Short mmCIF file of C-alpha atoms in Angstrom, two decimals:
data_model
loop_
_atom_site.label_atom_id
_atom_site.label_comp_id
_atom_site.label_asym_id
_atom_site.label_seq_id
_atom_site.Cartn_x
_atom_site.Cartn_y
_atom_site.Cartn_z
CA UNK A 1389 196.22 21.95 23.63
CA UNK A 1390 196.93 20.17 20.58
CA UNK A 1391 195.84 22.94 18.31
CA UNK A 1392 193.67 26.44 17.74
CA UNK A 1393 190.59 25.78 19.35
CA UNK A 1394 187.68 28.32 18.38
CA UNK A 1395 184.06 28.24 19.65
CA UNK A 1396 181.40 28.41 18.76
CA UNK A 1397 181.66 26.92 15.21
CA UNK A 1398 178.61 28.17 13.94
CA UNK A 1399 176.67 31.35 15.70
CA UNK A 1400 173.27 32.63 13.60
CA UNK A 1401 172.53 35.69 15.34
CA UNK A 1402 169.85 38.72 15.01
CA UNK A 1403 170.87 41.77 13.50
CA UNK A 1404 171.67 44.30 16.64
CA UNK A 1405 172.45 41.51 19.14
CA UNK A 1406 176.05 41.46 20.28
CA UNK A 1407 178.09 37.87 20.06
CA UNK A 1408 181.54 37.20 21.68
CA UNK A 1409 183.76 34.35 19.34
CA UNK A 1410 186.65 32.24 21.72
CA UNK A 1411 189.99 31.10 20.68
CA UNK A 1412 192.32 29.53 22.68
CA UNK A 1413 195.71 29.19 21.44
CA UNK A 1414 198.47 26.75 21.33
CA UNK A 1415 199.85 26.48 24.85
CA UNK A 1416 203.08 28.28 24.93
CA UNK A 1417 202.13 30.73 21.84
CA UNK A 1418 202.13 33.77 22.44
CA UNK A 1419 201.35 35.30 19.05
CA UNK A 1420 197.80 35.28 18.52
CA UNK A 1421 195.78 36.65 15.62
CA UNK A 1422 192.05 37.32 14.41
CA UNK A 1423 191.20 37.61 10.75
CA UNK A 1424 187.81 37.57 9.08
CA UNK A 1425 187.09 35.66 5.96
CA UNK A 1426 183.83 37.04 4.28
CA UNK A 1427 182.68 34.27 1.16
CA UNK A 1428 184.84 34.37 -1.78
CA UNK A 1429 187.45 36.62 -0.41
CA UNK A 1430 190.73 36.56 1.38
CA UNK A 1431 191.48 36.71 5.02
CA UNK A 1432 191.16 40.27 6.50
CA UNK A 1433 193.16 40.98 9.50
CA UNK A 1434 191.58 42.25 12.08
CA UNK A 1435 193.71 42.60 15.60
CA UNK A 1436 196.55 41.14 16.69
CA UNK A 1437 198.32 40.43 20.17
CA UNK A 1438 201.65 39.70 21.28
CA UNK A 1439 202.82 38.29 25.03
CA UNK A 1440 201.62 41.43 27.16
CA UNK A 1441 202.28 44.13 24.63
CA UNK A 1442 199.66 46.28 24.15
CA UNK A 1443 197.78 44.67 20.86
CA UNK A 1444 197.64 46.36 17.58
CA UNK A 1445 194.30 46.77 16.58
CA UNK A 1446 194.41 48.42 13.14
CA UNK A 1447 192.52 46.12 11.38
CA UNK A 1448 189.31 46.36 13.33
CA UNK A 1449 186.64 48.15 10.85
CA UNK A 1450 184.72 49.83 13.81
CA UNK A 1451 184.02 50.01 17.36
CA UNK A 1452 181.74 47.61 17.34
CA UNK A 1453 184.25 45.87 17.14
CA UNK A 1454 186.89 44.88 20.09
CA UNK A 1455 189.22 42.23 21.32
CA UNK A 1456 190.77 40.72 24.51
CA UNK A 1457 193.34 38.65 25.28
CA UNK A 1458 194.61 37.46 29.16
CA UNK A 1459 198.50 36.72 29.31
CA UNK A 1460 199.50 34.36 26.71
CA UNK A 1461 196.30 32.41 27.00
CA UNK A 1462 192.34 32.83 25.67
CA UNK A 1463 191.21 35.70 23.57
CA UNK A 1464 187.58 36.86 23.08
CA UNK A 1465 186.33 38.54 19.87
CA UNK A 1466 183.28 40.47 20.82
CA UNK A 1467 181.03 42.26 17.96
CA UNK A 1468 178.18 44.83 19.41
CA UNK A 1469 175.30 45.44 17.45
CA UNK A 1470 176.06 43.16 14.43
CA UNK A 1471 175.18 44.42 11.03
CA UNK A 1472 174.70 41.91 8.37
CA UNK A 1473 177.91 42.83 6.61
CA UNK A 1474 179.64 41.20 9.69
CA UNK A 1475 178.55 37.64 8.49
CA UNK A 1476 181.65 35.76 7.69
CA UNK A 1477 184.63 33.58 9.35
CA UNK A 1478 186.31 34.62 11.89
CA UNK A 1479 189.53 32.68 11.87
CA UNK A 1480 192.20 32.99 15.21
CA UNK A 1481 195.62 31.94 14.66
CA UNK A 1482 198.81 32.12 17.11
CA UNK A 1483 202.17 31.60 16.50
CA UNK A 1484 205.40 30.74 18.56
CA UNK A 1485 206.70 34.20 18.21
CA UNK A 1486 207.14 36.84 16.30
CA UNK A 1487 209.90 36.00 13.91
CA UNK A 1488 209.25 36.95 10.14
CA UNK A 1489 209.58 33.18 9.57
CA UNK A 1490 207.25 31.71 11.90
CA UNK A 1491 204.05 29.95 10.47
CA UNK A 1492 200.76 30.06 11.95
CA UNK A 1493 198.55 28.11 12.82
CA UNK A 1494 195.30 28.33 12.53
CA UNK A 1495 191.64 26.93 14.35
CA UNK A 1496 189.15 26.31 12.62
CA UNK A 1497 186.66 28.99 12.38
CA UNK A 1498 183.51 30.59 13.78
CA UNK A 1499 180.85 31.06 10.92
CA UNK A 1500 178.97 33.87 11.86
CA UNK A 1501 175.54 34.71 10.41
CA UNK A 1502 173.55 37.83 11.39
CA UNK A 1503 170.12 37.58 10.35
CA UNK B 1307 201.24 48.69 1.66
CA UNK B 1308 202.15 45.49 1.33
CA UNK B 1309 199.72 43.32 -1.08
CA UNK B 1310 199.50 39.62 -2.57
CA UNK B 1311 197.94 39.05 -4.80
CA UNK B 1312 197.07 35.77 -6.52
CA UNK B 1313 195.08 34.28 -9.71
CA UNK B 1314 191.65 34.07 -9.77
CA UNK B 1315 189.70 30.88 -9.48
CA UNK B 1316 188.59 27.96 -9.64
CA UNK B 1317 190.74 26.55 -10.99
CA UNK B 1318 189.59 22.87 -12.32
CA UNK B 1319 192.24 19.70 -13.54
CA UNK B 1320 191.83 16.64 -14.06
CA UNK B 1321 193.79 13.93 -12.02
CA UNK B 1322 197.70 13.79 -12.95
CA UNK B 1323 197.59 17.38 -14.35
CA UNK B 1324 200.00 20.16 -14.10
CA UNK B 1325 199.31 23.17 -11.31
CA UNK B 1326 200.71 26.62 -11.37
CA UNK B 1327 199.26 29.42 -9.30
CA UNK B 1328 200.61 32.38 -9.80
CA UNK B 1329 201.11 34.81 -6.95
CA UNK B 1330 203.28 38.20 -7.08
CA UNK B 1331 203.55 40.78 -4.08
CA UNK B 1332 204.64 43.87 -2.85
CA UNK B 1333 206.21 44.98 -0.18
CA UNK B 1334 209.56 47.01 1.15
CA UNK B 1335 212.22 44.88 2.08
CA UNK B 1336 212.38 40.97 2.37
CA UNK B 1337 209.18 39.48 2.99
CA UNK B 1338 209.06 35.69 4.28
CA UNK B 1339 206.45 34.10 1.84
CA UNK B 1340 203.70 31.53 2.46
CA UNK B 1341 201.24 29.01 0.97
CA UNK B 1342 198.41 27.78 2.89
CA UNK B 1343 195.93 25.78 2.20
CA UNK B 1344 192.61 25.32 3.45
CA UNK B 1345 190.93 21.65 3.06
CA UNK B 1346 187.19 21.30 2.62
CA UNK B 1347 185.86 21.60 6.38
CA UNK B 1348 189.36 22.09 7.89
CA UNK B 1349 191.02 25.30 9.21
CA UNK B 1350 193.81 26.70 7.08
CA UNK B 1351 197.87 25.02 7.38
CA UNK B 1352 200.75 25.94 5.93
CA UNK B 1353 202.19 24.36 2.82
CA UNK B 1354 205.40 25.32 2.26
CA UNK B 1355 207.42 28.80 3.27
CA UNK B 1356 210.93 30.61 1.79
CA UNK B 1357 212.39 32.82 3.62
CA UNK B 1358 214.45 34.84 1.07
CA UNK B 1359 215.28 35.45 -2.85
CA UNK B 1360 216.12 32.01 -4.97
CA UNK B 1361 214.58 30.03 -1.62
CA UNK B 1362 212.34 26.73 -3.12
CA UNK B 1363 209.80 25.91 -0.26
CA UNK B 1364 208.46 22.37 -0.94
CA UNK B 1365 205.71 20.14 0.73
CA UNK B 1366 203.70 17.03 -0.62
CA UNK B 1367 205.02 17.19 -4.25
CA UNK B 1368 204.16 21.34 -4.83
CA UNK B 1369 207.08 23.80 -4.85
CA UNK B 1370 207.01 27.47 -5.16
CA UNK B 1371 210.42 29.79 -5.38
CA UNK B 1372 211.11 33.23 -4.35
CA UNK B 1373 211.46 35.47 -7.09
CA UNK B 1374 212.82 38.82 -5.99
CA UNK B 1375 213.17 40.20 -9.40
CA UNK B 1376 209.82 38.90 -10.34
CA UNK B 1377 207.97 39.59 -6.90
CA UNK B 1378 206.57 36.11 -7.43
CA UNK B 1379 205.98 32.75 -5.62
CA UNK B 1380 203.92 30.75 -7.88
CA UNK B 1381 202.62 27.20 -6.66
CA UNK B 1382 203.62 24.29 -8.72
CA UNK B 1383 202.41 21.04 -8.39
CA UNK B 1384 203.67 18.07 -10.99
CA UNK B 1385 200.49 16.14 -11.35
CA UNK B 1386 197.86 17.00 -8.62
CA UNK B 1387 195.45 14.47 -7.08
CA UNK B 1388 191.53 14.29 -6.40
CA UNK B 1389 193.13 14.97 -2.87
CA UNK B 1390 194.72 18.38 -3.43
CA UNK B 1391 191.49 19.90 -4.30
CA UNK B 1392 191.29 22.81 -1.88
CA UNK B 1393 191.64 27.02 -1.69
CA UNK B 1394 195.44 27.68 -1.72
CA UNK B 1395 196.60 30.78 -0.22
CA UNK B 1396 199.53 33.05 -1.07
CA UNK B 1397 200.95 35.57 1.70
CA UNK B 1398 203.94 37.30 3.15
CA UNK B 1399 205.21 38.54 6.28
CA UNK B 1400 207.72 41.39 6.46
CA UNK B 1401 210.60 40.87 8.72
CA UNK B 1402 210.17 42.75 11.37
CA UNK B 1403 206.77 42.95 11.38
CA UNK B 1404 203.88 40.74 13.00
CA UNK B 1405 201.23 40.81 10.15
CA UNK B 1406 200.78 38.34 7.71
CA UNK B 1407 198.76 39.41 4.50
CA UNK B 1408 197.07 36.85 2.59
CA UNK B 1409 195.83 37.19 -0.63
CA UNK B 1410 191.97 36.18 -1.90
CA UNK B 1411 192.51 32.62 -2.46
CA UNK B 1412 192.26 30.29 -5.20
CA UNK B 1413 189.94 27.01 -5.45
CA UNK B 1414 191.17 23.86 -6.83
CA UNK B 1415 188.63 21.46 -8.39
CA UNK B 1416 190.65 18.53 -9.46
CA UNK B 1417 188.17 15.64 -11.16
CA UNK B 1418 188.95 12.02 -11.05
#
């Protein structure tokens, strides 16, 4: 596609309910990232996935937590149970590789808000 | 670990003002270094990237160099516009490595 595409853009959701955030990438990237962007602060990164590697997932903050990712095409984000401290942005990115160098690019955001 | 970290905002100009935000880092090795910059109801882009010590990225009239001896990559801009307000992003990306650490952010107000 033309760029990041993440859905939903918006998800209100009740406290204990799981939700599952899309992103599909860039055709032909196979970098792709998930950070979260709670208001005010910086972009915490969360999981990341490279061609059919197995991802690195050291930035998850629980195991409620958990991502997946088929080939070099869509991921899923999926948060069980949401707390109210998991209201934020969730931001994917992907990339054309892995080089130091290479910028991402980034979609545009589901706002998540967990009543 | 590797850190970014960047001024504190928002920062607020008037139109045809001077920008500089400051950004130092730290990491092991050579980091590439980033700005991006995230437009009001857009998703974030890059801005301009150097790759290694004395590099000048530039991009839409703001610079930033790499200073190894000052672990810095401050954002200049010569005279900003109503259009640059936005939150401007320092990071860095070890080579080697996949992650790319951002710091908070800083807003830009700039008033007509």
């Amino acid at each position: 596609g033309a760029g990041v595409s993440q859905s939903p853009s918006n998800k209100v959701t009740e406290k204990g309910k799981d939700v599952e955030l899309r992103c599909d990438p860039i055709s032909g990237h196979t970098a792709l990232y998930w950070y979260r962007q709670r208001l005010g602060q910086g972009l915490e990164f969360l999981i990341y996935f490279q061609g059919n590697s197995a991802p690195d997932k050291s930035g998850l903050p629980s195991d409620r937590f958990s991502a997946e990712r088929t080939g070099e095409s869509v991921s899923t984000l999926t948060i069980q149970r949401t707390q109210q401290e998991d209201s934020a942005v969730y931001l994917c990115a992907s990339s054309l590789e892995q080089a130091a160098n290479e910028k991402l690019f980034f979609g545009s955001g589901t706002q998540l808000s967990v009543l | 670990g590797d850190s970014v970290t960047q001024m504190e905002g928002p920062v607020t100009l008037s139109e045809e003002a001077f920008l500089t935000i400051n950004c130092t880092y730290t990491a092991t090795g050579y980091p590439s270094l980033f700005w991006y910059v995230q437009y009001p109801g857009e998703g974030l882009q890059l801005l301009l990237k150097a790759t290694k010590a004395d590099d000048k990225g530039s991009n839409k009239g703001f610079e930033a160099t790499y200073r190894k001896e000052t672990t810095s990559f401050h954002l200049e801009k010569g005279s900003v516009q109503v259009s640059d307000s936005a939150v401007y992003f320092c990071a860095l990306r070890r080579t080697g490595g996949f992650k790319t650490i951002f710091g908070a952010g800083t807003r830009l107000f700039v008033k007509a």
